[in-house]
Amino acid sequence: MNIHEYQAKQVLKGFGAPVAAGVAITSADEAEAAARQLPGPLYVVKSQIHAGGRGKGKFKELGPDAKGGVRLAFSIEDVVKNAREMLGNTLVTAQTGPAGKQVNRLYIEDGADIDRELYCSLLVDRSTGRVSFVVSTEGGMDIEAVAHDTPEKIVTIDIDPEAGVTPANVDEINTAYGLTGEAAEDGKSLFPILYKAFIDTDMSMLEVNPLIVMENGRLRVLDAKVSFDGNALFRHEDMKALRDETEEDAKEIEASEWDLAYVALDGNIGCMVNGAGLAMATMDIIKLYGKEPANFCDVGGGASKEKVAAAFKIITADPAVQGILVNIFGGIMRCDVIAEGVVAAVKEVGLKVPLVVRLEGTNVEQGKRILNESGLAITAADDLDDAAQKIVAAVG
Ligand code: ADP
Ligand code: MG
């Protein structure tokens, strides 16, 4: 689960991290009162969307010469003017895709005098099985280019889970940044704080880009991006409350309500599968025969007929889907239940695109009989290869 920058800063502030004062608003009428709460004379008006790259982003409605999604403002009037221009418009960034995201919320923040912009993130490093700090002196808006062109400028420091962030780790991070004096002192408290916030709230990613050294020599978290581990949210009601469903794919939300693993993709073949391995194999083989999956929906083991029907409806609701491949290996999941769910869903929502079904495993004969006797236009397939070729041919 992702949250907005202003929320992430609130969470980090709760752990004692230095963040700027700021006020989130959802209408331009609130802009003036928000700015009056800040010291000035420099303000920053920041689009709150669940995507990075806002500074370099462009508003669709405003043309190529307009300023981006993070704007400096030099007076309260300037804050109001920018807020009016930005709210309600669509921001396209390197991370939103070409459709962009509508900006419904702004964060009006105290402007900082920046000396240096650093990069700092914490993530779960699968190769070491530990949480790692990933740090670079090249913070700001182009970290992807740094990773690509000058990877030696990115330093990874893994943290022993038993010891936590040790003074030696802090030294390593401070050295990697070249921090001295007060900034290095700030690092001694900040890096353990970031780690504690990460662990205590079960984050899966925390990215501070930029972490800045201000002209007064102090550190400040200037941008913050947080993802929480969805599997641990049950023990963080306070974090769960930060969810903004308007930022998420509507079909993914519906799927999560049914406890289905649904992932939206860019192609045009919808896939209903059971098990992550079979999902990967199904997508691979669709690609092998020259098409792309539009999504996959993993119904898991032991799903009910209702859950299968919900999965099928979610898949067909995507207008990009031009054909559906149901590929189930019934182990715990029974093929007859899958067949009943598919038939029930098709009867309810209709079937406007070709449907290829490959069933194998528990109660497969019963499942096939249910499909055959349903009177629906379903193409049966014998195996994975046959199924993929049939759906690719049907979509054309
Ligand atoms: P994004 O990463 O989505 O582009 P950031 O929050 O990192 O958004 O902002 C982009 C840039 O804007 C930063 O790298 C920084 O230079 C500047 N900036 C952001 N917030 C402030 C602030 N409070 N004061 C001064 N400059 C800021
Ligand atoms: Mg940033």
PDB file of C-alpha atoms in Angstrom, residues 95-366:
ATOM      1  CA  GLN A  95       5.971   7.168 -13.298  1.00  0.00           C
ATOM      2  CA  THR A  96       2.295   7.852 -14.067  1.00  0.00           C
ATOM      3  CA  GLY A  97       2.219   6.486 -17.606  1.00  0.00           C
ATOM      4  CA  PRO A  98       0.886   8.631 -20.463  1.00  0.00           C
ATOM      5  CA  ALA A  99      -2.614   8.896 -18.954  1.00  0.00           C
ATOM      6  CA  GLY A 100      -1.251  10.845 -15.971  1.00  0.00           C
ATOM      7  CA  LYS A 101      -2.974  11.355 -12.634  1.00  0.00           C
ATOM      8  CA  GLN A 102      -5.436  14.001 -11.607  1.00  0.00           C
ATOM      9  CA  VAL A 103      -4.089  16.250  -8.858  1.00  0.00           C
ATOM     10  CA  ASN A 104      -6.783  16.466  -6.197  1.00  0.00           C
ATOM     11  CA  ARG A 105      -4.562  17.446  -3.310  1.00  0.00           C
ATOM     12  CA  LEU A 106      -1.662  19.801  -2.802  1.00  0.00           C
ATOM     13  CA  TYR A 107       0.868  20.052  -0.027  1.00  0.00           C
ATOM     14  CA  ILE A 108       1.867  23.630   0.754  1.00  0.00           C
ATOM     15  CA  GLU A 109       5.261  23.418   2.371  1.00  0.00           C
ATOM     16  CA  ASP A 110       7.856  25.656   3.916  1.00  0.00           C
ATOM     17  CA  GLY A 111      10.612  26.255   1.353  1.00  0.00           C
ATOM     18  CA  ALA A 112      14.102  25.133   2.329  1.00  0.00           C
ATOM     19  CA  ASP A 113      17.422  26.734   1.408  1.00  0.00           C
ATOM     20  CA  ILE A 114      19.157  23.774  -0.153  1.00  0.00           C
ATOM     21  CA  ASP A 115      22.907  23.291  -0.101  1.00  0.00           C
ATOM     22  CA  ARG A 116      23.030  19.653  -1.274  1.00  0.00           C
ATOM     23  CA  GLU A 117      20.454  17.083  -2.394  1.00  0.00           C
ATOM     24  CA  LEU A 118      21.195  13.493  -1.340  1.00  0.00           C
ATOM     25  CA  TYR A 119      19.450  10.206  -2.068  1.00  0.00           C
ATOM     26  CA  CYS A 120      18.462   7.821   0.725  1.00  0.00           C
ATOM     27  CA  SER A 121      16.233   4.793   0.575  1.00  0.00           C
ATOM     28  CA  LEU A 122      15.558   1.758   2.724  1.00  0.00           C
ATOM     29  CA  LEU A 123      14.379  -1.467   1.216  1.00  0.00           C
ATOM     30  CA  VAL A 124      14.252  -5.172   1.860  1.00  0.00           C
ATOM     31  CA  ASP A 125      17.276  -6.607   0.103  1.00  0.00           C
ATOM     32  CA  ARG A 126      16.399 -10.125  -0.952  1.00  0.00           C
ATOM     33  CA  SER A 127      19.996 -11.152  -1.630  1.00  0.00           C
ATOM     34  CA  THR A 128      21.063 -10.487   1.972  1.00  0.00           C
ATOM     35  CA  GLY A 129      17.684 -11.001   3.604  1.00  0.00           C
ATOM     36  CA  ARG A 130      18.193  -7.709   5.389  1.00  0.00           C
ATOM     37  CA  VAL A 131      16.981  -4.154   5.276  1.00  0.00           C
ATOM     38  CA  SER A 132      19.481  -2.044   3.374  1.00  0.00           C
ATOM     39  CA  PHE A 133      20.169   1.656   3.151  1.00  0.00           C
ATOM     40  CA  VAL A 134      20.789   2.679  -0.440  1.00  0.00           C
ATOM     41  CA  VAL A 135      22.543   6.027  -0.466  1.00  0.00           C
ATOM     42  CA  SER A 136      23.989   8.379  -3.026  1.00  0.00           C
ATOM     43  CA  THR A 137      25.390  11.870  -3.107  1.00  0.00           C
ATOM     44  CA  GLU A 138      23.485  12.367  -6.365  1.00  0.00           C
ATOM     45  CA  GLY A 139      20.032  13.011  -4.934  1.00  0.00           C
ATOM     46  CA  GLY A 140      17.259  15.027  -6.535  1.00  0.00           C
ATOM     47  CA  MET A 141      15.231  14.289  -9.568  1.00  0.00           C
ATOM     48  CA  ASP A 142      17.443  11.961 -11.617  1.00  0.00           C
ATOM     49  CA  ILE A 143      18.304   8.955  -9.460  1.00  0.00           C
ATOM     50  CA  GLU A 144      17.276   6.500 -12.211  1.00  0.00           C
ATOM     51  CA  ALA A 145      19.850   8.065 -14.533  1.00  0.00           C
ATOM     52  CA  VAL A 146      22.505   7.847 -11.792  1.00  0.00           C
ATOM     53  CA  ALA A 147      21.747   4.154 -11.276  1.00  0.00           C
ATOM     54  CA  HIS A 148      22.036   3.586 -15.000  1.00  0.00           C
ATOM     55  CA  ASP A 149      25.052   5.753 -15.930  1.00  0.00           C
ATOM     56  CA  THR A 150      27.172   5.885 -12.765  1.00  0.00           C
ATOM     57  CA  PRO A 151      26.172   2.957 -10.542  1.00  0.00           C
ATOM     58  CA  GLU A 152      29.399   3.383  -8.546  1.00  0.00           C
ATOM     59  CA  LYS A 153      27.838   6.493  -7.037  1.00  0.00           C
ATOM     60  CA  ILE A 154      25.239   4.366  -5.273  1.00  0.00           C
ATOM     61  CA  VAL A 155      26.294   2.701  -2.026  1.00  0.00           C
ATOM     62  CA  THR A 156      24.377  -0.076  -0.280  1.00  0.00           C
ATOM     63  CA  ILE A 157      24.722  -0.620   3.466  1.00  0.00           C
ATOM     64  CA  ASP A 158      22.894  -3.580   4.944  1.00  0.00           C
ATOM     65  CA  ILE A 159      21.729  -3.579   8.515  1.00  0.00           C
ATOM     66  CA  ASP A 160      22.094  -6.481  10.911  1.00  0.00           C
ATOM     67  CA  PRO A 161      18.535  -7.062  12.163  1.00  0.00           C
ATOM     68  CA  GLU A 162      19.780  -8.035  15.586  1.00  0.00           C
ATOM     69  CA  ALA A 163      21.999  -4.977  16.120  1.00  0.00           C
ATOM     70  CA  GLY A 164      19.918  -2.398  14.231  1.00  0.00           C
ATOM     71  CA  VAL A 165      21.678   0.700  12.897  1.00  0.00           C
ATOM     72  CA  THR A 166      25.018   0.737  14.726  1.00  0.00           C
ATOM     73  CA  PRO A 167      27.318   3.769  15.140  1.00  0.00           C
ATOM     74  CA  ALA A 168      29.564   2.065  12.576  1.00  0.00           C
ATOM     75  CA  ASN A 169      26.659   1.968  10.092  1.00  0.00           C
ATOM     76  CA  VAL A 170      25.979   5.661  10.707  1.00  0.00           C
ATOM     77  CA  ASP A 171      29.654   6.408  10.041  1.00  0.00           C
ATOM     78  CA  GLU A 172      29.472   4.469   6.794  1.00  0.00           C
ATOM     79  CA  ILE A 173      26.411   6.415   5.664  1.00  0.00           C
ATOM     80  CA  ASN A 174      27.843   9.776   6.755  1.00  0.00           C
ATOM     81  CA  THR A 175      31.080   8.958   4.927  1.00  0.00           C
ATOM     82  CA  ALA A 176      29.241   7.915   1.772  1.00  0.00           C
ATOM     83  CA  TYR A 177      27.512  11.300   1.803  1.00  0.00           C
ATOM     84  CA  GLY A 178      30.635  13.195   2.861  1.00  0.00           C
ATOM     85  CA  LEU A 179      28.733  14.693   5.800  1.00  0.00           C
ATOM     86  CA  THR A 180      30.640  16.561   8.497  1.00  0.00           C
ATOM     87  CA  GLY A 181      29.854  18.796  11.455  1.00  0.00           C
ATOM     88  CA  GLU A 182      26.217  19.381  12.303  1.00  0.00           C
ATOM     89  CA  ALA A 183      24.941  17.401   9.313  1.00  0.00           C
ATOM     90  CA  ALA A 184      26.900  14.344  10.477  1.00  0.00           C
ATOM     91  CA  GLU A 185      25.508  14.862  13.997  1.00  0.00           C
ATOM     92  CA  ASP A 186      21.979  14.987  12.525  1.00  0.00           C
ATOM     93  CA  GLY A 187      22.771  11.754  10.685  1.00  0.00           C
ATOM     94  CA  LYS A 188      23.440  10.023  13.999  1.00  0.00           C
ATOM     95  CA  SER A 189      19.834  10.477  14.981  1.00  0.00           C
ATOM     96  CA  LEU A 190      18.158  10.493  11.561  1.00  0.00           C
ATOM     97  CA  PHE A 191      19.413   7.183  10.116  1.00  0.00           C
ATOM     98  CA  PRO A 192      18.346   5.110  13.141  1.00  0.00           C
ATOM     99  CA  ILE A 193      15.000   6.969  13.102  1.00  0.00           C
ATOM    100  CA  LEU A 194      14.388   6.061   9.452  1.00  0.00           C
ATOM    101  CA  TYR A 195      15.255   2.444  10.204  1.00  0.00           C
ATOM    102  CA  LYS A 196      12.979   2.327  13.233  1.00  0.00           C
ATOM    103  CA  ALA A 197      10.085   3.844  11.261  1.00  0.00           C
ATOM    104  CA  PHE A 198      10.664   1.260   8.525  1.00  0.00           C
ATOM    105  CA  ILE A 199      10.676  -1.711  10.901  1.00  0.00           C
ATOM    106  CA  ASP A 200       7.984  -0.575  13.334  1.00  0.00           C
ATOM    107  CA  THR A 201       5.400   0.171  10.646  1.00  0.00           C
ATOM    108  CA  ASP A 202       6.322  -2.756   8.360  1.00  0.00           C
ATOM    109  CA  MET A 203       7.306  -0.662   5.377  1.00  0.00           C
ATOM    110  CA  SER A 204       8.480  -2.433   2.265  1.00  0.00           C
ATOM    111  CA  MET A 205      10.091   0.722   0.885  1.00  0.00           C
ATOM    112  CA  LEU A 206      11.044   4.144   2.175  1.00  0.00           C
ATOM    113  CA  GLU A 207      12.588   6.594  -0.240  1.00  0.00           C
ATOM    114  CA  VAL A 208      13.812  10.016   0.799  1.00  0.00           C
ATOM    115  CA  ASN A 209      14.809  11.830  -2.371  1.00  0.00           C
ATOM    116  CA  PRO A 210      16.052  14.332  -1.735  1.00  0.00           C
ATOM    117  CA  LEU A 211      17.401  14.226   1.747  1.00  0.00           C
ATOM    118  CA  ILE A 212      18.911  17.681   1.927  1.00  0.00           C
ATOM    119  CA  VAL A 213      21.723  19.451   3.667  1.00  0.00           C
ATOM    120  CA  MET A 214      20.371  22.941   4.228  1.00  0.00           C
ATOM    121  CA  GLU A 215      22.457  26.081   4.008  1.00  0.00           C
ATOM    122  CA  ASN A 216      22.472  26.161   7.808  1.00  0.00           C
ATOM    123  CA  GLY A 217      24.194  22.765   7.737  1.00  0.00           C
ATOM    124  CA  ARG A 218      21.242  20.717   9.022  1.00  0.00           C
ATOM    125  CA  LEU A 219      19.589  17.662   7.453  1.00  0.00           C
ATOM    126  CA  ARG A 220      15.949  17.612   6.361  1.00  0.00           C
ATOM    127  CA  VAL A 221      13.676  15.043   4.742  1.00  0.00           C
ATOM    128  CA  LEU A 222      12.446  16.986   1.711  1.00  0.00           C
ATOM    129  CA  ASP A 223      10.554  14.275  -0.144  1.00  0.00           C
ATOM    130  CA  ALA A 224       9.302  10.953   1.183  1.00  0.00           C
ATOM    131  CA  LYS A 225       7.775   7.961  -0.527  1.00  0.00           C
ATOM    132  CA  VAL A 226       6.517   5.054   1.555  1.00  0.00           C
ATOM    133  CA  SER A 227       5.063   1.648   0.702  1.00  0.00           C
ATOM    134  CA  PHE A 228       3.770  -0.603   3.436  1.00  0.00           C
ATOM    135  CA  ASP A 229       3.838  -4.379   3.264  1.00  0.00           C
ATOM    136  CA  GLY A 230       0.200  -5.245   2.563  1.00  0.00           C
ATOM    137  CA  ASN A 231       0.526  -8.542   4.419  1.00  0.00           C
ATOM    138  CA  ALA A 232       1.350  -6.701   7.652  1.00  0.00           C
ATOM    139  CA  LEU A 233      -1.318  -3.998   7.435  1.00  0.00           C
ATOM    140  CA  PHE A 234      -3.638  -5.921   9.728  1.00  0.00           C
ATOM    141  CA  ARG A 235      -1.457  -4.900  12.634  1.00  0.00           C
ATOM    142  CA  HIS A 236      -1.315  -1.193  11.694  1.00  0.00           C
ATOM    143  CA  GLU A 237      -4.841   0.200  11.774  1.00  0.00           C
ATOM    144  CA  ASP A 238      -3.401   3.741  11.900  1.00  0.00           C
ATOM    145  CA  MET A 239      -1.440   3.213   8.673  1.00  0.00           C
ATOM    146  CA  LYS A 240      -4.374   1.472   6.993  1.00  0.00           C
ATOM    147  CA  ALA A 241      -6.379   4.650   7.598  1.00  0.00           C
ATOM    148  CA  LEU A 242      -3.932   6.516   5.319  1.00  0.00           C
ATOM    149  CA  ARG A 243      -5.046   4.533   2.284  1.00  0.00           C
ATOM    150  CA  ASP A 244      -6.307   6.716  -0.585  1.00  0.00           C
ATOM    151  CA  GLU A 245      -8.337   4.431  -2.810  1.00  0.00           C
ATOM    152  CA  THR A 246      -8.826   7.145  -5.423  1.00  0.00           C
ATOM    153  CA  GLU A 247      -5.137   6.671  -6.260  1.00  0.00           C
ATOM    154  CA  GLU A 248      -5.465   2.951  -6.879  1.00  0.00           C
ATOM    155  CA  ASP A 249      -6.685   0.821  -9.764  1.00  0.00           C
ATOM    156  CA  ALA A 250     -10.416   0.268  -9.092  1.00  0.00           C
ATOM    157  CA  LYS A 251     -10.221  -3.335 -10.250  1.00  0.00           C
ATOM    158  CA  GLU A 252      -7.264  -4.059  -7.972  1.00  0.00           C
ATOM    159  CA  ILE A 253      -9.277  -2.705  -5.031  1.00  0.00           C
ATOM    160  CA  GLU A 254     -12.255  -4.890  -5.865  1.00  0.00           C
ATOM    161  CA  ALA A 255      -9.953  -7.882  -6.250  1.00  0.00           C
ATOM    162  CA  SER A 256      -8.374  -7.223  -2.862  1.00  0.00           C
ATOM    163  CA  GLU A 257     -11.849  -7.164  -1.297  1.00  0.00           C
ATOM    164  CA  TRP A 258     -12.336 -10.695  -2.630  1.00  0.00           C
ATOM    165  CA  ASP A 259      -8.819 -11.615  -1.524  1.00  0.00           C
ATOM    166  CA  LEU A 260      -7.845 -12.192  -5.155  1.00  0.00           C
ATOM    167  CA  ALA A 261      -4.375 -11.403  -6.435  1.00  0.00           C
ATOM    168  CA  TYR A 262      -5.106  -9.208  -9.467  1.00  0.00           C
ATOM    169  CA  VAL A 263      -2.487  -7.317 -11.410  1.00  0.00           C
ATOM    170  CA  ALA A 264      -3.371  -4.970 -14.259  1.00  0.00           C
ATOM    171  CA  LEU A 265      -0.993  -5.086 -17.246  1.00  0.00           C
ATOM    172  CA  ASP A 266      -0.791  -3.487 -20.682  1.00  0.00           C
ATOM    173  CA  GLY A 267      -1.796  -6.192 -23.178  1.00  0.00           C
ATOM    174  CA  ASN A 268      -5.207  -7.525 -24.251  1.00  0.00           C
ATOM    175  CA  ILE A 269      -5.554 -11.112 -23.033  1.00  0.00           C
ATOM    176  CA  GLY A 270      -7.146 -11.482 -19.617  1.00  0.00           C
ATOM    177  CA  CYS A 271      -5.864 -14.412 -17.562  1.00  0.00           C
ATOM    178  CA  MET A 272      -7.554 -16.305 -14.769  1.00  0.00           C
ATOM    179  CA  VAL A 273      -5.161 -18.709 -13.131  1.00  0.00           C
ATOM    180  CA  ASN A 274      -4.457 -20.376  -9.833  1.00  0.00           C
ATOM    181  CA  GLY A 275      -1.048 -20.025  -8.270  1.00  0.00           C
ATOM    182  CA  ALA A 276       1.739 -17.529  -8.937  1.00  0.00           C
ATOM    183  CA  GLY A 277       3.905 -20.024 -10.829  1.00  0.00           C
ATOM    184  CA  LEU A 278       1.113 -20.933 -13.219  1.00  0.00           C
ATOM    185  CA  ALA A 279       0.343 -17.213 -13.658  1.00  0.00           C
ATOM    186  CA  MET A 280       3.945 -16.548 -14.715  1.00  0.00           C
ATOM    187  CA  ALA A 281       3.991 -19.545 -17.059  1.00  0.00           C
ATOM    188  CA  THR A 282       0.670 -18.475 -18.586  1.00  0.00           C
ATOM    189  CA  MET A 283       1.919 -14.973 -19.263  1.00  0.00           C
ATOM    190  CA  ASP A 284       5.199 -16.264 -20.667  1.00  0.00           C
ATOM    191  CA  ILE A 285       3.488 -18.554 -23.094  1.00  0.00           C
ATOM    192  CA  ILE A 286       1.064 -15.855 -24.253  1.00  0.00           C
ATOM    193  CA  LYS A 287       4.086 -13.693 -25.004  1.00  0.00           C
ATOM    194  CA  LEU A 288       5.799 -16.625 -26.718  1.00  0.00           C
ATOM    195  CA  TYR A 289       2.913 -16.782 -29.173  1.00  0.00           C
ATOM    196  CA  GLY A 290       3.117 -13.059 -29.818  1.00  0.00           C
ATOM    197  CA  LYS A 291       0.514 -11.429 -27.558  1.00  0.00           C
ATOM    198  CA  GLU A 292       0.567  -9.618 -24.222  1.00  0.00           C
ATOM    199  CA  PRO A 293      -1.501 -10.285 -21.085  1.00  0.00           C
ATOM    200  CA  ALA A 294      -3.979  -7.546 -20.089  1.00  0.00           C
ATOM    201  CA  ASN A 295      -3.888  -8.707 -16.487  1.00  0.00           C
ATOM    202  CA  PHE A 296      -3.765 -11.786 -14.398  1.00  0.00           C
ATOM    203  CA  CYS A 297      -6.084 -12.803 -11.640  1.00  0.00           C
ATOM    204  CA  ASP A 298      -4.930 -15.530  -9.315  1.00  0.00           C
ATOM    205  CA  VAL A 299      -7.898 -17.167  -7.599  1.00  0.00           C
ATOM    206  CA  GLY A 300      -5.598 -19.182  -5.347  1.00  0.00           C
ATOM    207  CA  GLY A 301      -6.470 -22.517  -3.819  1.00  0.00           C
ATOM    208  CA  GLY A 302      -9.892 -23.466  -2.491  1.00  0.00           C
ATOM    209  CA  ALA A 303     -11.836 -20.517  -3.944  1.00  0.00           C
ATOM    210  CA  SER A 304     -15.648 -20.566  -3.858  1.00  0.00           C
ATOM    211  CA  LYS A 305     -17.875 -20.365  -6.918  1.00  0.00           C
ATOM    212  CA  GLU A 306     -18.715 -16.754  -5.927  1.00  0.00           C
ATOM    213  CA  LYS A 307     -15.057 -15.811  -5.730  1.00  0.00           C
ATOM    214  CA  VAL A 308     -14.365 -17.325  -9.154  1.00  0.00           C
ATOM    215  CA  ALA A 309     -17.354 -15.421 -10.555  1.00  0.00           C
ATOM    216  CA  ALA A 310     -16.035 -12.182  -9.018  1.00  0.00           C
ATOM    217  CA  ALA A 311     -12.619 -12.828 -10.565  1.00  0.00           C
ATOM    218  CA  PHE A 312     -14.150 -13.420 -13.958  1.00  0.00           C
ATOM    219  CA  LYS A 313     -16.186 -10.224 -13.734  1.00  0.00           C
ATOM    220  CA  ILE A 314     -13.140  -8.183 -12.764  1.00  0.00           C
ATOM    221  CA  ILE A 315     -11.229  -9.543 -15.761  1.00  0.00           C
ATOM    222  CA  THR A 316     -14.036  -8.870 -18.234  1.00  0.00           C
ATOM    223  CA  ALA A 317     -14.655  -5.353 -16.891  1.00  0.00           C
ATOM    224  CA  ASP A 318     -11.376  -4.180 -18.422  1.00  0.00           C
ATOM    225  CA  PRO A 319     -12.199  -2.706 -21.860  1.00  0.00           C
ATOM    226  CA  ALA A 320      -8.696  -3.611 -23.064  1.00  0.00           C
ATOM    227  CA  VAL A 321      -9.465  -7.330 -22.701  1.00  0.00           C
ATOM    228  CA  GLN A 322     -10.113  -8.844 -26.155  1.00  0.00           C
ATOM    229  CA  GLY A 323      -9.947 -12.468 -25.074  1.00  0.00           C
ATOM    230  CA  ILE A 324      -9.799 -14.506 -21.885  1.00  0.00           C
ATOM    231  CA  LEU A 325      -7.697 -17.480 -20.996  1.00  0.00           C
ATOM    232  CA  VAL A 326      -8.718 -19.513 -17.973  1.00  0.00           C
ATOM    233  CA  ASN A 327      -5.845 -21.764 -17.036  1.00  0.00           C
ATOM    234  CA  ILE A 328      -6.399 -23.825 -13.922  1.00  0.00           C
ATOM    235  CA  PHE A 329      -4.578 -26.733 -12.467  1.00  0.00           C
ATOM    236  CA  GLY A 330      -6.932 -28.094  -9.856  1.00  0.00           C
ATOM    237  CA  GLY A 331      -4.996 -29.302  -6.857  1.00  0.00           C
ATOM    238  CA  ILE A 332      -6.773 -27.972  -3.812  1.00  0.00           C
ATOM    239  CA  MET A 333      -8.893 -25.892  -6.185  1.00  0.00           C
ATOM    240  CA  ARG A 334     -11.518 -28.068  -7.857  1.00  0.00           C
ATOM    241  CA  CYS A 335     -12.137 -27.807 -11.595  1.00  0.00           C
ATOM    242  CA  ASP A 336     -15.923 -28.155 -11.167  1.00  0.00           C
ATOM    243  CA  VAL A 337     -15.995 -25.126  -8.863  1.00  0.00           C
ATOM    244  CA  ILE A 338     -14.021 -23.105 -11.415  1.00  0.00           C
ATOM    245  CA  ALA A 339     -16.434 -24.182 -14.152  1.00  0.00           C
ATOM    246  CA  GLU A 340     -19.477 -23.257 -12.050  1.00  0.00           C
ATOM    247  CA  GLY A 341     -18.006 -19.864 -11.232  1.00  0.00           C
ATOM    248  CA  VAL A 342     -17.189 -19.102 -14.855  1.00  0.00           C
ATOM    249  CA  VAL A 343     -20.644 -20.180 -16.045  1.00  0.00           C
ATOM    250  CA  ALA A 344     -22.378 -18.134 -13.332  1.00  0.00           C
ATOM    251  CA  ALA A 345     -20.335 -15.045 -14.168  1.00  0.00           C
ATOM    252  CA  VAL A 346     -20.880 -15.360 -17.920  1.00  0.00           C
ATOM    253  CA  LYS A 347     -24.632 -15.765 -17.381  1.00  0.00           C
ATOM    254  CA  GLU A 348     -24.638 -12.589 -15.311  1.00  0.00           C
ATOM    255  CA  VAL A 349     -22.402 -10.296 -17.358  1.00  0.00           C
ATOM    256  CA  GLY A 350     -22.432 -11.950 -20.766  1.00  0.00           C
ATOM    257  CA  LEU A 351     -19.460 -12.915 -22.861  1.00  0.00           C
ATOM    258  CA  LYS A 352     -18.373 -10.427 -25.511  1.00  0.00           C
ATOM    259  CA  VAL A 353     -14.898 -11.810 -26.186  1.00  0.00           C
ATOM    260  CA  PRO A 354     -13.466 -15.270 -26.971  1.00  0.00           C
ATOM    261  CA  LEU A 355     -12.938 -17.498 -23.940  1.00  0.00           C
ATOM    262  CA  VAL A 356     -10.482 -20.394 -23.877  1.00  0.00           C
ATOM    263  CA  VAL A 357     -10.488 -22.693 -20.886  1.00  0.00           C
ATOM    264  CA  ARG A 358      -7.839 -25.183 -19.946  1.00  0.00           C
ATOM    265  CA  LEU A 359      -8.645 -27.306 -16.923  1.00  0.00           C
ATOM    266  CA  GLU A 360      -6.545 -30.043 -15.421  1.00  0.00           C
ATOM    267  CA  GLY A 361      -6.515 -31.879 -12.122  1.00  0.00           C
ATOM    268  CA  THR A 362      -9.136 -32.533  -9.447  1.00  0.00           C
ATOM    269  CA  ASN A 363     -12.658 -33.141 -10.823  1.00  0.00           C
ATOM    270  CA  VAL A 364     -11.546 -32.184 -14.333  1.00  0.00           C
ATOM    271  CA  GLU A 365     -14.174 -34.360 -16.072  1.00  0.00           C
ATOM    272  CA  GLN A 366     -16.958 -32.825 -14.021  1.00  0.00           C
TER     273      GLN A 366
END
